[in-house]
């Protein structure tokens, strides 16, 4: 009985759970724009403009990917885009060499 009632909502909840990390990270970037920009600028010494472009690409890529997955439009392309964001963050934030972060 319970499954019959909730069956139509479960795919939406499952998609939300799968993209929740990207959604949270995108919203956090929106509210911590200057901190993210300053970190990228300080790490890579690329200037405020390029650091802002990186943060914007990261923010836009994550939020648009989440919206596309939740709306079930272009899901395959959205997943590829989110995977690209992961690769970009791995390089930009030097996550690949941070063993403590990777183990967590």
XYZ file of N, CA, C and O in Angstrom:
416
model
N 0.834 -1.200 0.000
C 0.000 0.000 0.000
C 0.876 1.260 0.000
O 0.625 2.174 -0.762
N 1.882 1.266 0.880
C 2.763 2.428 0.974
C 3.523 2.659 -0.333
O 3.667 3.795 -0.777
N 4.010 1.590 -0.953
C 4.757 1.720 -2.204
C 3.880 2.213 -3.341
O 4.347 2.937 -4.217
N 2.632 1.821 -3.349
C 1.724 2.309 -4.401
C 1.539 3.822 -4.307
O 1.468 4.508 -5.326
N 1.463 4.319 -3.103
C 1.238 5.752 -2.906
C 2.510 6.547 -3.222
O 2.459 7.615 -3.833
N 3.678 6.029 -2.823
C 4.916 6.788 -2.963
C 5.698 6.476 -4.237
O 6.719 7.104 -4.480
N 5.217 5.529 -5.040
C 5.979 5.100 -6.220
C 6.258 6.246 -7.187
O 7.330 6.312 -7.785
N 5.347 7.163 -7.322
C 5.542 8.256 -8.270
C 6.557 9.291 -7.775
O 7.122 10.041 -8.564
N 6.801 9.343 -6.468
C 7.736 10.322 -5.917
C 9.147 9.778 -5.742
O 10.099 10.547 -5.646
N 9.289 8.474 -5.671
C 10.598 7.879 -5.406
C 11.663 8.222 -6.450
O 12.809 8.501 -6.072
N 11.368 8.233 -7.751
C 12.417 8.622 -8.711
C 12.925 10.054 -8.490
O 14.115 10.321 -8.621
N 12.029 10.960 -8.120
C 12.440 12.347 -7.869
C 13.316 12.433 -6.623
O 14.329 13.145 -6.616
N 12.933 11.714 -5.585
C 13.714 11.715 -4.355
C 15.086 11.077 -4.604
O 16.104 11.564 -4.117
N 15.121 9.995 -5.377
C 16.388 9.330 -5.681
C 17.312 10.257 -6.461
O 18.513 10.343 -6.164
N 16.775 10.967 -7.440
C 17.598 11.907 -8.213
C 18.115 13.040 -7.328
O 19.261 13.459 -7.448
N 17.265 13.520 -6.437
C 17.682 14.583 -5.524
C 18.799 14.105 -4.606
O 19.768 14.835 -4.361
N 18.697 12.881 -4.129
C 19.763 12.332 -3.276
C 21.069 12.184 -4.053
O 22.150 12.450 -3.513
N 20.983 11.768 -5.308
C 22.197 11.568 -6.101
C 22.917 12.871 -6.420
O 24.140 12.902 -6.505
N 22.182 13.950 -6.599
C 22.821 15.215 -6.971
C 22.950 16.175 -5.796
O 23.395 17.306 -5.975
N 22.595 15.737 -4.596
C 22.580 16.646 -3.441
C 23.949 17.275 -3.163
O 24.034 18.434 -2.776
N 25.023 16.532 -3.379
C 26.360 17.089 -3.143
C 26.645 18.235 -4.101
O 27.170 19.281 -3.702
N 26.282 18.054 -5.377
C 26.509 19.120 -6.358
C 25.631 20.327 -6.054
O 26.074 21.471 -6.196
N 24.401 20.077 -5.653
C 23.480 21.163 -5.333
C 24.000 21.960 -4.138
O 24.035 23.201 -4.174
N 24.436 21.267 -3.105
C 24.960 21.937 -1.915
C 26.221 22.728 -2.248
O 26.390 23.864 -1.809
N 27.105 22.145 -3.039
C 28.350 22.819 -3.389
C 28.086 24.049 -4.254
O 28.717 25.092 -4.074
N 27.136 23.953 -5.173
C 26.798 25.100 -6.010
C 26.196 26.239 -5.202
O 26.546 27.415 -5.399
N 25.311 25.902 -4.276
C 24.700 26.936 -3.430
C 25.752 27.557 -2.515
O 25.772 28.776 -2.308
N 26.655 26.735 -1.982
C 27.719 27.253 -1.130
C 28.638 28.188 -1.914
O 29.077 29.221 -1.406
N 28.924 27.854 -3.167
C 29.756 28.740 -3.995
C 29.076 30.081 -4.219
O 29.740 31.110 -4.298
N 27.761 30.051 -4.357
C 27.013 31.295 -4.543
C 27.200 32.206 -3.328
O 27.431 33.403 -3.463
N 27.091 31.630 -2.121
C 27.179 32.430 -0.904
C 28.616 32.710 -0.472
O 28.853 33.634 0.308
N 29.579 31.923 -0.937
C 30.980 32.139 -0.580
C 31.809 32.496 -1.816
O 32.943 32.043 -1.974
N 31.241 33.300 -2.671
C 31.883 33.655 -3.935
C 33.279 34.224 -3.712
O 34.254 33.784 -4.317
N 33.397 35.223 -2.849
C 34.691 35.892 -2.676
C 35.731 34.959 -2.058
O 36.903 35.001 -2.446
N 35.319 34.111 -1.119
C 36.272 33.180 -0.523
C 36.779 32.177 -1.556
O 37.982 31.876 -1.607
N 35.881 31.667 -2.396
C 36.285 30.716 -3.437
C 37.223 31.387 -4.442
O 38.238 30.817 -4.830
N 36.862 32.597 -4.847
C 37.692 33.330 -5.804
C 39.070 33.623 -5.234
O 40.086 33.436 -5.905
N 39.109 34.053 -3.984
C 40.391 34.354 -3.352
C 41.248 33.102 -3.195
O 42.470 33.160 -3.339
N 40.623 31.958 -2.903
C 41.376 30.719 -2.758
C 42.007 30.312 -4.093
O 43.189 29.959 -4.146
N 41.219 30.366 -5.169
C 41.745 30.004 -6.494
C 42.838 30.983 -6.907
O 43.887 30.582 -7.421
N 42.615 32.256 -6.663
C 43.631 33.257 -7.014
C 44.897 33.050 -6.195
O 46.009 33.130 -6.730
N 44.753 32.762 -4.915
C 45.923 32.543 -4.072
C 46.673 31.269 -4.417
O 47.904 31.222 -4.366
N 45.949 30.226 -4.801
C 46.578 28.950 -5.113
C 47.271 28.973 -6.465
O 48.398 28.500 -6.608
N 46.597 29.514 -7.460
C 47.113 29.472 -8.836
C 47.724 30.787 -9.295
O 48.278 30.851 -10.396
N 47.580 31.856 -8.524
C 48.091 33.190 -8.891
C 47.660 33.583 -10.300
O 48.466 33.982 -11.130
N 46.363 33.465 -10.546
C 45.839 33.712 -11.890
C 45.100 35.037 -12.013
O 44.657 35.399 -13.098
N 44.935 35.762 -10.932
C 44.220 37.033 -10.974
C 42.746 36.849 -10.662
O 42.194 35.753 -10.775
N 42.131 37.968 -10.266
C 40.725 37.911 -9.879
C 39.817 37.527 -11.031
O 38.830 36.821 -10.845
N 40.118 38.007 -12.233
C 39.235 37.730 -13.362
C 39.186 36.239 -13.675
O 38.098 35.651 -13.773
N 40.336 35.597 -13.853
C 40.345 34.166 -14.167
C 39.812 33.338 -13.010
O 39.133 32.327 -13.229
N 40.099 33.743 -11.779
C 39.554 33.037 -10.626
C 38.032 33.163 -10.591
O 37.327 32.188 -10.308
N 37.513 34.337 -10.925
C 36.063 34.533 -10.977
C 35.433 33.707 -12.092
O 34.356 33.138 -11.916
N 36.113 33.626 -13.235
C 35.612 32.800 -14.341
C 35.563 31.337 -13.918
O 34.584 30.636 -14.185
N 36.594 30.872 -13.239
C 36.606 29.488 -12.771
C 35.454 29.217 -11.808
O 34.740 28.222 -11.937
N 35.261 30.109 -10.844
C 34.178 29.922 -9.868
C 32.825 29.975 -10.568
O 31.923 29.191 -10.258
N 32.675 30.858 -11.550
C 31.410 30.938 -12.288
C 31.144 29.657 -13.069
O 30.033 29.139 -13.067
N 32.158 29.140 -13.757
C 31.997 27.893 -14.511
C 31.621 26.761 -13.568
O 30.741 25.949 -13.863
N 32.286 26.714 -12.438
C 32.007 25.698 -11.438
C 30.573 25.820 -10.921
O 29.833 24.834 -10.846
N 30.180 27.023 -10.558
C 28.830 27.287 -10.044
C 27.771 26.980 -11.089
O 26.815 26.236 -10.828
N 27.948 27.526 -12.283
C 26.961 27.328 -13.349
C 26.887 25.861 -13.766
O 25.797 25.328 -13.978
N 28.031 25.200 -13.872
C 28.050 23.794 -14.261
C 27.325 22.904 -13.269
O 26.568 22.004 -13.656
N 27.533 23.166 -11.992
C 26.889 22.339 -10.975
C 25.383 22.594 -10.904
O 24.594 21.646 -10.886
N 24.995 23.850 -10.843
C 23.571 24.148 -10.703
C 22.775 23.792 -11.954
O 21.670 23.254 -11.860
N 23.337 24.058 -13.128
C 22.603 23.702 -14.351
C 22.531 22.188 -14.514
O 21.495 21.659 -14.940
N 23.592 21.462 -14.154
C 23.546 20.009 -14.199
C 22.488 19.454 -13.264
O 21.744 18.533 -13.620
N 22.396 20.021 -12.080
C 21.377 19.586 -11.114
C 19.969 19.851 -11.631
O 19.081 18.991 -11.521
N 19.761 21.017 -12.193
C 18.430 21.358 -12.719
C 18.049 20.425 -13.855
O 16.912 19.941 -13.927
N 18.999 20.139 -14.748
C 18.708 19.246 -15.867
C 18.416 17.823 -15.396
O 17.513 17.165 -15.925
N 19.153 17.343 -14.407
C 18.900 15.991 -13.904
C 17.538 15.926 -13.222
O 16.766 14.980 -13.434
N 17.223 16.917 -12.411
C 15.935 16.903 -11.715
C 14.754 17.056 -12.666
O 13.692 16.486 -12.439
N 14.936 17.808 -13.739
C 13.846 18.004 -14.692
C 13.784 16.903 -15.746
O 12.892 16.909 -16.595
N 14.749 15.981 -15.709
C 14.829 14.855 -16.641
C 15.007 15.303 -18.092
O 14.510 14.677 -19.020
N 15.703 16.398 -18.272
C 16.038 16.894 -19.609
C 17.538 16.746 -19.820
O 18.325 17.201 -18.996
N 17.927 16.135 -20.928
C 19.340 15.977 -21.278
C 20.148 15.393 -20.120
O 21.234 15.873 -19.788
N 19.615 14.355 -19.490
C 20.232 13.782 -18.292
C 21.634 13.266 -18.585
O 22.550 13.472 -17.787
N 21.828 12.628 -19.723
C 23.140 12.080 -20.042
C 24.176 13.198 -20.168
O 25.278 13.100 -19.631
N 23.825 14.282 -20.845
C 24.749 15.406 -20.991
C 24.999 16.094 -19.650
O 26.113 16.548 -19.371
N 23.961 16.182 -18.828
C 24.116 16.789 -17.507
C 25.065 15.967 -16.646
O 25.908 16.524 -15.940
N 24.965 14.653 -16.716
C 25.869 13.787 -15.950
C 27.302 13.918 -16.450
O 28.245 13.948 -15.654
N 27.481 14.016 -17.765
C 28.825 14.243 -18.306
C 29.368 15.585 -17.820
O 30.549 15.707 -17.494
N 28.514 16.591 -17.794
C 28.933 17.906 -17.309
C 29.327 17.870 -15.842
O 30.334 18.459 -15.445
N 28.549 17.171 -15.021
C 28.878 17.060 -13.602
C 30.174 16.273 -13.399
O 30.973 16.597 -12.522
N 30.389 15.260 -14.228
C 31.647 14.526 -14.165
C 32.814 15.441 -14.540
O 33.882 15.387 -13.926
N 32.607 16.296 -15.527
C 33.636 17.265 -15.904
C 33.947 18.236 -14.781
O 35.111 18.609 -14.570
N 32.919 18.634 -14.041
C 33.119 19.522 -12.895
C 33.971 18.827 -11.834
O 34.855 19.433 -11.222
N 33.721 17.529 -11.623
C 34.531 16.778 -10.664
C 35.991 16.765 -11.102
O 36.904 16.982 -10.298
N 36.231 16.514 -12.383
C 37.603 16.495 -12.896
C 38.245 17.865 -12.754
O 39.422 17.984 -12.363
N 37.502 18.919 -13.064
C 38.017 20.282 -12.946
C 38.369 20.618 -11.505
O 39.430 21.193 -11.227
N 37.493 20.254 -10.570
C 37.762 20.527 -9.161
C 38.945 19.724 -8.649
O 39.716 20.206 -7.820
N 39.088 18.505 -9.129
C 40.206 17.668 -8.694
C 41.535 18.327 -9.042
O 42.473 18.324 -8.243
N 41.605 18.906 -10.222
C 42.834 19.577 -10.640
C 42.988 20.929 -9.938
O 44.047 21.236 -9.394
N 41.935 21.733 -9.927
C 42.029 23.104 -9.411
C 42.274 23.152 -7.911
O 43.020 24.001 -7.427
N 41.646 22.258 -7.167
C 41.788 22.280 -5.713
C 42.858 21.305 -5.222
O 42.967 21.078 -4.023
N 43.608 20.714 -6.126
C 44.687 19.768 -5.800
C 44.204 18.642 -4.899
O 44.884 18.228 -3.958
N 43.016 18.151 -5.183
C 42.413 17.086 -4.382
C 43.118 15.757 -4.630
O 43.220 14.922 -3.734
N 43.628 15.579 -5.828
C 44.219 14.304 -6.207
C 45.385 13.918 -5.313
O 45.603 12.741 -5.037
N 46.108 14.891 -4.805
C 47.291 14.603 -3.994
C 47.023 14.713 -2.500
O 47.926 14.493 -1.702
N 45.803 15.059 -2.113
C 45.451 15.186 -0.688
C 44.877 13.861 -0.198
O 43.702 13.579 -0.326
N 45.746 13.026 0.370
C 45.343 11.688 0.775
C 44.278 11.725 1.855
O 43.339 10.923 1.830
N 44.380 12.665 2.786
C 43.382 12.776 3.861
C 41.997 13.051 3.284
O 41.008 12.454 3.694
N 41.918 13.957 2.326
C 40.631 14.278 1.700
C 40.087 13.082 0.924
O 38.905 12.779 0.999
N 40.953 12.419 0.171
C 40.513 11.271 -0.610
C 40.024 10.133 0.276
O 39.065 9.438 -0.075
N 40.665 9.904 1.389
C 40.239 8.853 2.289
C 38.905 9.186 2.948
O 38.123 8.296 3.220
N 38.665 10.460 3.167
C 37.395 10.865 3.747
C 36.289 10.669 2.736
O 35.224 10.261 2.983
